[in-house]
Amino acid sequence: QVFTFNRVEIRVQPSAKVKNGAPLSIICHADISKNTDFQLKHNFTIFKDGKLVFMTVSDKEDARYEIPVAKSSDTGDYECTVKADGKLSFSNSVYVWVAGMTKPILTADKKEVLEGEVVKLRCELPEEAPPLEFFFRKIKTNSAPKEKRVPEQNQNFSEVEYYVEEGDNILQFDCFGKRQVRSGWESSQHSNKTLVTVKEPFIKPTLITRPSRNVTEGDQIEFECSTVVAQMRDIEIILQKNRTILNSVRDKKFLKYSAVATQEDSGEYLCKVEQGAVSKTTKLNVFVSELFPKPTLSASMTKLDESKDLILSCSINGFRRANFSIVRKSSSGDILLKNSRVLAMKVNVNDTGSYTCKAEVKGIVKESKPVRINVYAPVSKPTLSVVSGSPEVVLGKPLQLVCHSVMGTPPITFTFYKGDEVKKNVTNDTYAMFLDEDIGLNDNGGYKCDARNNHSSGVKTSNILNVTVIVPIRDASLGSVPYGEVEVGSDTAFLCSVKEGSWPIDFKFFKKTDHEVLLHEVREYSDRTIWHKKTMKRKDTGTYYCMASNRASVDVRSHPITISVILAAWQKGVIAAFVLTAIAGAVAVALWWFLCKKKK
């Protein structure tokens, strides 16, 4: 018994695309060739999207998977396998599309709610399989529906909650579902519409004012806010103006608030009633007309010397019957100076500050704009000094000066002079700095400074400051007499000189060894110095140099010179005579020895 699979194929009846609710047949067909006519058992297995949906064993070459009522969840890729007597064959996959979805069912947990409560909705697609997407809609008259999207991965229903807002009277809700297919998204019909009736927990509040919305400063004004409540539970009434809460009550149906009207009370008032999540408001505009204008404070002078007389007077344009007071502003509060329209005083420096006047009519108090009064003490004679302390500067280096006045009311203006030329003006409290970066060789004096403020005494001038310009050392050189070779026991003069440099100059002489050896140092009010070294010895042979410095604090080193200490002429003669004598003696001894040997 020999057989072979020619092919296995999957067929769909009536077609690969059917409508939702129609019957659907998935047929697995095996085309087999046999050498004789014998019966063969076939194991048929049908898969949808890789998952087993049907199995059967038959001696026929066809197997049918019947779906009497197709649903959109039956959409997918179908394939089958056939196994017979140890042999296995596979079909190609076929995509089946069940077009359309079943109509969803929508239910609400309540048919009647209060504003601020929540309605819970449930939308179900009973004949569909997840994953699905549900869309809920809240429908109000004369407004666009509010939609919520909820994806569901593991169930064929979804639940949402809708907040019932102020103004929701009669609400309708519906829902529909979507599923993703190969060609895109497929949508169901819209569900039945569910009707929900909304009731108000309280009515919109009423806000009134007495005597009217238009009042005059000083009048008593009263606000009353009220509402009608279904349930007197956790209800609150709040009165506001420009985000500021003026008054509030709890678990009451009305609120009262009164005050003496001022111009600042003009504006929009808001009465708000809150209960849970529900809030309703009413607005009212109030206009307060002016009873009298703000007062004006005038001063006889705003800038004056200490010990001078100052007169402050307060007035209201076209209005005289008021209670006046003059005050001085302070960080710790207003300081009352006098309950009067006019204040006369002899001032000192401590009276500098801001002053205002207040006017009171019928309990309404208004304040003028502040007037700044500045009282000045004269500046003292300034002192001019060098910041570094010493009245000298190195040529080419900057010079920093400070001008300081011990006394005087700031601001003080300082003026710096170099000779008769103005170099800088600085305004500060008690001192000022000046940096002169252009120091020349002839700048040996002539600095001064002025100080002045707003006092009538005028300018004070410092003493003239003379500054010494220090010229740094330049080009040190070293020479000697004799030069190069020196006889033992003789004297040597070393001359160290500089081309340029301010006196005094410190000269130092060194000899180079394994370490620097200081031989001699001296301070000279000259550009050169001579050091006499007595009785030179052979050990004095070596390299010498000198170093020069002054108050510029820069050490300048000369080029080195080499000194060789040699023997004197008479010393050389003595040594020569001694050597010749020794040689003659040696010759005589040798000759004697030779003659004695010959006689023997």
Coordinates of C-alpha atoms in Angstrom, one line a residue, residues 27-442:
I27 CA -12.9 23.0 4.2
C28 CA -9.5 21.2 4.4
H29 CA -8.9 19.0 1.2
A30 CA -6.1 16.4 0.8
D31 CA -5.2 15.4 -2.8
I32 CA -3.6 11.9 -2.4
S33 CA -2.3 9.3 -5.0
K34 CA -2.4 5.5 -4.2
N35 CA -1.0 2.5 -5.9
T36 CA -4.2 0.5 -5.1
D37 CA -7.6 1.3 -3.9
F38 CA -7.3 1.0 -0.1
Q39 CA -8.8 2.9 2.8
L40 CA -6.6 5.5 4.6
K41 CA -7.3 7.3 7.8
H42 CA -6.7 11.0 7.7
N43 CA -6.1 13.3 10.8
F44 CA -7.3 16.8 9.9
T45 CA -6.3 19.8 12.0
I46 CA -7.5 23.4 11.2
F47 CA -5.8 26.5 12.7
K48 CA -6.8 30.1 12.9
D49 CA -4.1 32.7 13.4
G50 CA -1.8 29.8 14.6
K51 CA -4.4 28.5 17.2
L52 CA -6.1 25.1 17.0
V53 CA -9.9 25.5 16.2
F54 CA -10.9 22.1 14.7
M55 CA -9.7 18.5 14.7
T56 CA -11.2 15.3 13.1
V57 CA -10.3 11.8 11.8
S58 CA -11.8 10.6 8.5
D59 CA -11.2 8.2 5.7
K60 CA -12.4 10.9 3.3
E61 CA -10.1 13.4 1.7
D62 CA -12.2 16.4 2.9
A63 CA -12.9 17.8 6.4
R64 CA -15.4 20.7 7.1
Y65 CA -15.3 23.2 10.0
E66 CA -18.8 24.7 10.1
I67 CA -19.5 28.1 11.6
P68 CA -23.3 28.6 11.5
V69 CA -23.2 32.3 12.5
A70 CA -20.0 34.0 11.6
K71 CA -18.8 36.8 13.9
S72 CA -16.1 39.5 13.3
S73 CA -13.9 37.5 15.8
D74 CA -13.9 34.7 13.2
T75 CA -11.8 37.0 10.9
G76 CA -8.2 35.7 10.5
D77 CA -5.7 33.5 8.7
Y78 CA -6.8 29.8 8.4
E79 CA -4.6 26.8 7.5
C80 CA -4.7 23.1 7.9
T81 CA -2.5 20.0 8.3
V82 CA -3.3 16.4 7.2
K83 CA -1.5 13.4 8.8
A84 CA -1.8 9.8 7.4
D85 CA 0.2 6.7 8.2
G86 CA 3.1 8.8 9.5
K87 CA 3.1 11.2 6.7
L88 CA 2.3 14.9 7.2
S89 CA 1.4 17.7 4.7
F90 CA 0.5 21.4 5.2
S91 CA -1.8 23.8 3.3
N92 CA -1.2 27.4 2.4
S93 CA -3.0 30.0 4.6
V94 CA -6.2 31.7 3.5
Y95 CA -7.4 35.1 5.0
V96 CA -11.1 35.1 5.9
W97 CA -12.9 38.4 6.6
V98 CA -16.2 38.5 8.5
A99 CA -17.3 42.0 7.7
G100 CA -19.3 43.9 10.3
M101 CA -19.7 43.7 14.1
T102 CA -22.6 42.9 16.3
K103 CA -24.5 45.9 17.8
P104 CA -23.3 46.7 21.4
I105 CA -25.5 46.8 24.4
L106 CA -25.3 49.9 26.7
T107 CA -26.6 50.1 30.3
A108 CA -26.4 52.8 33.0
D109 CA -26.4 52.3 36.7
K110 CA -28.7 55.3 37.3
K111 CA -31.7 56.8 35.4
E112 CA -31.8 60.0 37.6
V113 CA -28.8 61.9 39.2
L114 CA -27.9 65.1 40.8
E115 CA -25.4 67.6 39.5
G116 CA -21.9 66.7 40.7
E117 CA -22.7 62.9 40.9
V118 CA -21.2 60.2 38.6
V119 CA -23.0 58.0 36.1
K120 CA -21.4 54.6 35.5
L121 CA -21.9 53.1 32.0
R122 CA -21.3 49.5 30.7
C123 CA -20.9 48.8 27.0
E124 CA -20.8 45.1 25.9
L125 CA -20.2 43.3 22.6
P126 CA -21.5 39.9 23.6
E127 CA -20.6 38.0 20.4
E128 CA -17.2 39.5 19.9
A129 CA -13.7 38.5 21.2
P130 CA -11.0 40.8 22.4
P131 CA -8.9 42.8 21.8
L132 CA -11.5 45.5 21.2
E133 CA -11.8 49.3 21.5
F134 CA -14.9 50.9 23.1
F135 CA -16.1 54.4 22.5
F136 CA -18.6 56.1 24.9
R137 CA -20.4 59.3 24.0
K138 CA -22.1 61.9 26.3
I139 CA -24.8 63.7 24.2
K140 CA -26.2 67.1 25.3
T141 CA -28.6 69.3 23.4
N142 CA -27.0 72.0 21.2
S143 CA -23.4 70.8 22.0
A144 CA -21.0 68.4 20.5
P145 CA -20.9 64.9 22.1
K146 CA -18.0 64.2 24.6
E147 CA -16.3 61.0 23.7
K148 CA -14.1 58.6 25.7
R149 CA -12.0 55.8 24.2
V150 CA -11.2 52.7 26.3
P151 CA -9.1 49.8 24.9
E152 CA -9.8 46.3 26.2
Q153 CA -7.3 43.6 25.7
N154 CA -8.9 40.7 27.6
Q155 CA -12.7 41.2 27.7
N156 CA -15.6 42.0 25.4
F157 CA -17.0 44.8 27.6
S158 CA -15.9 48.1 29.1
E159 CA -17.1 50.4 31.9
V160 CA -16.6 54.2 32.3
E161 CA -17.8 56.9 34.6
Y162 CA -19.1 60.3 33.5
Y163 CA -19.2 63.4 35.8
V164 CA -22.5 65.2 35.7
E165 CA -21.7 69.0 35.4
E166 CA -23.7 72.1 36.2
G167 CA -26.2 72.8 33.4
D168 CA -26.6 69.1 32.5
N169 CA -30.4 68.7 32.3
I170 CA -31.2 65.7 30.2
L171 CA -28.4 63.5 29.1
Q172 CA -28.2 60.8 26.5
F173 CA -25.4 58.2 26.2
D174 CA -24.5 55.6 23.5
C175 CA -21.4 53.5 22.6
F176 CA -19.9 51.6 19.7
G177 CA -16.9 49.3 19.3
K178 CA -14.0 48.9 16.9
R179 CA -11.6 46.1 16.1
Q180 CA -8.4 46.0 14.0
V181 CA -8.5 43.9 10.8
R182 CA -6.0 43.5 8.0
S183 CA -7.5 46.3 6.0
G184 CA -7.7 48.8 8.9
W185 CA -10.3 49.3 11.6
E186 CA -13.8 47.9 11.6
S187 CA -16.6 49.6 13.5
S188 CA -19.9 48.4 15.0
Q189 CA -23.2 50.1 14.9
H190 CA -24.0 52.6 17.7
S191 CA -25.7 51.0 20.7
N192 CA -29.2 51.9 22.0
K193 CA -29.4 55.4 23.5
T194 CA -29.7 55.5 27.3
L195 CA -31.5 58.5 28.9
V196 CA -30.4 60.0 32.2
T197 CA -32.3 62.8 34.0
V198 CA -30.3 65.4 36.0
K199 CA -31.6 67.4 39.0
E200 CA -30.1 70.5 40.6
P201 CA -28.9 70.1 44.3
F202 CA -29.3 73.9 44.7
I203 CA -30.2 76.8 42.4
K204 CA -27.9 79.5 41.1
P205 CA -27.3 82.0 43.9
T206 CA -28.8 85.5 44.1
L207 CA -26.5 88.4 45.0
I208 CA -27.9 91.8 45.9
T209 CA -26.5 95.0 47.5
R210 CA -28.1 97.6 49.7
P211 CA -28.7 100.5 49.4
S212 CA -27.8 100.1 45.7
R213 CA -25.0 99.2 43.3
N214 CA -23.9 102.8 43.2
V215 CA -22.7 104.3 46.5
T216 CA -20.4 107.1 47.7
E217 CA -17.3 106.7 49.8
G218 CA -18.2 106.6 53.5
D219 CA -21.6 105.0 52.9
Q220 CA -22.4 101.7 54.5
I221 CA -22.8 99.0 51.9
E222 CA -24.3 95.5 52.5
F223 CA -24.1 92.4 50.4
E224 CA -26.5 89.5 50.7
C225 CA -26.1 86.2 48.8
S226 CA -28.7 83.4 49.0
T227 CA -29.7 80.1 47.3
V228 CA -32.4 77.3 47.5
V229 CA -31.0 73.9 48.6
A230 CA -32.5 70.4 48.1
Q231 CA -30.4 68.9 50.9
M232 CA -28.7 71.1 53.6
R233 CA -25.5 69.0 53.8
D234 CA -21.9 70.2 53.3
I235 CA -23.0 73.4 51.5
E236 CA -20.8 76.5 51.5
I237 CA -21.5 80.1 50.4
I238 CA -18.5 82.3 49.6
L239 CA -18.3 86.0 48.7
Q240 CA -15.2 87.1 46.8
K241 CA -13.7 90.2 45.2
N242 CA -10.7 90.0 42.9
R243 CA -9.8 86.5 44.2
T244 CA -10.0 87.7 47.8
I245 CA -12.5 85.9 50.0
L246 CA -14.5 88.5 52.0
N247 CA -16.8 86.2 53.9
S248 CA -18.1 82.6 53.9
V249 CA -20.7 80.4 55.7
R250 CA -21.4 76.7 55.9
D251 CA -24.7 74.8 56.0
K252 CA -26.7 78.0 55.6
K253 CA -28.9 79.3 52.8
F254 CA -27.7 82.9 52.9
L255 CA -24.6 85.1 53.6
K256 CA -24.3 88.7 54.7
Y257 CA -21.4 91.1 54.5
S258 CA -21.2 94.9 55.2
A259 CA -18.4 97.5 55.1
V260 CA -17.8 101.2 54.9
A261 CA -17.4 101.9 51.1
T262 CA -14.1 103.2 49.7
Q263 CA -13.0 103.7 46.1
E264 CA -11.0 100.5 46.3
D265 CA -14.3 98.7 46.8
S266 CA -15.4 99.4 43.2
G267 CA -15.3 96.3 41.0
E268 CA -16.8 92.9 40.4
Y269 CA -18.1 90.8 43.3
L270 CA -18.6 87.0 43.1
C271 CA -21.0 84.9 45.1
K272 CA -20.2 81.2 44.9
V273 CA -22.2 78.3 46.3
E274 CA -20.4 74.9 46.5
Q275 CA -21.6 71.4 47.5
G276 CA -19.3 68.5 46.9
A277 CA -18.1 68.8 43.3
V278 CA -20.9 71.2 42.3
S279 CA -20.2 75.0 42.1
K280 CA -22.5 77.8 40.9
T281 CA -21.7 81.5 40.8
T282 CA -23.3 84.9 40.4
K283 CA -21.5 88.1 39.6
L284 CA -22.4 91.8 40.4
N285 CA -20.6 95.0 39.7
V286 CA -20.4 97.8 42.3
F287 CA -19.3 101.4 41.7
V288 CA -18.1 103.6 44.6
S289 CA -17.9 107.4 43.7
E290 CA -15.3 109.6 45.2
L291 CA -16.1 111.6 48.3
F292 CA -13.0 113.7 48.2
P293 CA -9.7 113.5 46.2
K294 CA -6.4 112.4 47.7
P295 CA -4.5 115.1 49.5
T296 CA -1.2 116.7 48.3
L297 CA 1.9 117.2 50.4
S298 CA 4.1 120.1 49.5
A299 CA 7.6 121.0 51.0
S300 CA 9.4 124.3 51.1
M301 CA 12.5 122.5 50.0
T302 CA 13.3 118.9 49.2
K303 CA 17.1 119.3 49.4
L304 CA 18.5 121.4 52.2
D305 CA 21.5 121.8 54.6
E306 CA 21.2 120.6 58.2
S307 CA 19.9 123.2 60.7
K308 CA 17.8 124.8 58.0
D309 CA 14.0 125.3 58.4
L310 CA 11.6 123.0 56.6
I311 CA 7.8 123.6 56.2
L312 CA 5.5 120.8 55.1
S313 CA 1.9 121.6 54.2
C314 CA -1.1 119.3 53.3
S315 CA -4.1 120.3 51.1
I316 CA -7.0 118.9 49.2
N317 CA -8.1 120.5 46.0
G318 CA -11.5 122.2 46.5
F319 CA -12.0 120.6 49.9
R320 CA -10.9 122.0 53.3
R321 CA -13.0 120.3 55.9
A322 CA -10.9 117.3 56.8
N323 CA -8.8 116.0 59.6
F324 CA -5.1 116.2 58.5
S325 CA -2.0 114.5 59.8
I326 CA 1.6 114.5 58.6
V327 CA 3.6 111.3 59.0
R328 CA 7.1 110.0 58.2
K329 CA 7.4 106.7 56.5
S330 CA 9.5 104.0 58.2
S331 CA 10.3 100.3 57.7
S332 CA 8.7 99.6 61.1
G333 CA 5.6 101.7 60.4
D334 CA 4.4 105.3 60.0
I335 CA 5.6 107.8 62.5
L336 CA 3.0 110.5 63.4
L337 CA 4.7 113.9 63.4
K338 CA 1.6 116.2 63.9
N339 CA -2.2 116.2 63.5
S340 CA -2.3 119.4 61.4
R341 CA -2.2 120.7 57.9
V342 CA 1.2 122.4 58.4
L343 CA 4.4 121.2 60.0
A344 CA 7.5 123.5 60.5
M345 CA 10.8 122.0 61.8
K346 CA 14.5 122.6 62.0
V347 CA 16.1 119.6 60.3
N348 CA 19.2 117.5 60.9
V349 CA 20.7 114.7 58.9
N350 CA 18.5 112.1 60.6
D351 CA 15.4 113.8 59.2
T352 CA 16.2 112.5 55.7
G353 CA 13.4 110.3 54.5
S354 CA 9.9 110.1 52.9
Y355 CA 7.0 112.1 54.2
T356 CA 3.2 111.9 53.5
C357 CA 0.0 113.5 54.8
K358 CA -3.3 111.8 55.5
A359 CA -6.8 113.3 55.4
E360 CA -9.9 111.8 57.0
V361 CA -13.5 112.5 56.2
K362 CA -16.5 110.5 57.4
G363 CA -14.2 107.6 58.4
I364 CA -12.5 107.6 55.0
V365 CA -8.7 108.0 55.2
K366 CA -6.7 108.9 52.1
E367 CA -2.9 109.4 51.9
S368 CA -0.9 111.6 49.6
K369 CA 2.0 110.6 47.4
P370 CA 5.3 110.5 49.4
V371 CA 7.7 113.5 49.2
R372 CA 11.4 112.7 49.6
I373 CA 13.4 115.1 51.9
N374 CA 17.2 115.0 51.8
V375 CA 19.2 116.8 54.5
Y376 CA 22.9 117.2 53.9
A377 CA 25.9 117.6 56.3
P378 CA 29.0 119.2 54.7
V379 CA 31.9 117.0 53.5
S380 CA 35.1 117.1 55.5
K381 CA 38.5 117.8 53.9
P382 CA 39.4 114.6 52.0
T383 CA 42.6 112.7 52.4
L384 CA 44.4 111.3 49.4
S385 CA 46.7 108.3 49.8
V386 CA 48.3 105.4 47.9
V387 CA 46.5 102.2 48.4
S388 CA 49.7 100.2 48.9
G389 CA 50.7 102.6 51.7
S390 CA 54.0 103.9 50.4
P391 CA 53.9 107.1 48.3
E392 CA 56.0 105.7 45.5
V393 CA 55.5 103.7 42.3
V394 CA 57.6 101.6 40.0
L395 CA 58.1 103.1 36.5
G396 CA 55.6 101.3 34.1
K397 CA 53.5 100.0 37.0
P398 CA 49.9 101.3 37.8
L399 CA 49.4 103.6 40.7
Q400 CA 46.1 103.2 42.7
L401 CA 45.0 106.1 44.9
V402 CA 42.1 106.4 47.3
C403 CA 40.3 109.7 48.2
H404 CA 38.3 109.6 51.5
S405 CA 36.0 112.0 53.4
V406 CA 35.3 111.1 57.0
M407 CA 32.2 113.4 57.2
G408 CA 29.5 114.3 54.7
T409 CA 26.1 113.1 53.6
P410 CA 26.3 110.8 50.6
P411 CA 26.3 110.8 47.7
I412 CA 29.7 112.5 47.5
T413 CA 31.3 113.3 44.1
F414 CA 35.1 112.9 44.1
T415 CA 37.3 114.5 41.5
F416 CA 40.9 113.3 40.9
Y417 CA 43.6 115.6 39.5
K418 CA 47.1 114.9 38.1
G419 CA 48.8 118.3 38.1
D420 CA 46.0 120.6 36.9
E421 CA 44.4 118.0 34.7
V422 CA 41.1 116.3 35.8
K423 CA 41.5 112.6 35.5
K424 CA 38.3 111.1 36.9
N425 CA 35.0 111.9 38.6
V426 CA 33.5 109.3 40.9
T427 CA 30.2 109.5 42.9
N428 CA 30.1 107.2 46.0
D429 CA 29.3 107.2 49.7
T430 CA 32.5 108.0 51.6
Y431 CA 35.5 107.2 49.3
A432 CA 36.5 106.7 45.7
M433 CA 39.4 104.9 43.9
F434 CA 41.6 106.1 41.0
L435 CA 44.0 104.0 39.0
D436 CA 46.7 105.8 37.1
E437 CA 48.1 103.4 34.5
D438 CA 50.2 106.0 32.6
I439 CA 53.2 106.6 35.0
G440 CA 56.1 108.4 33.4
L441 CA 59.6 109.1 34.5
N442 CA 58.8 112.8 35.4

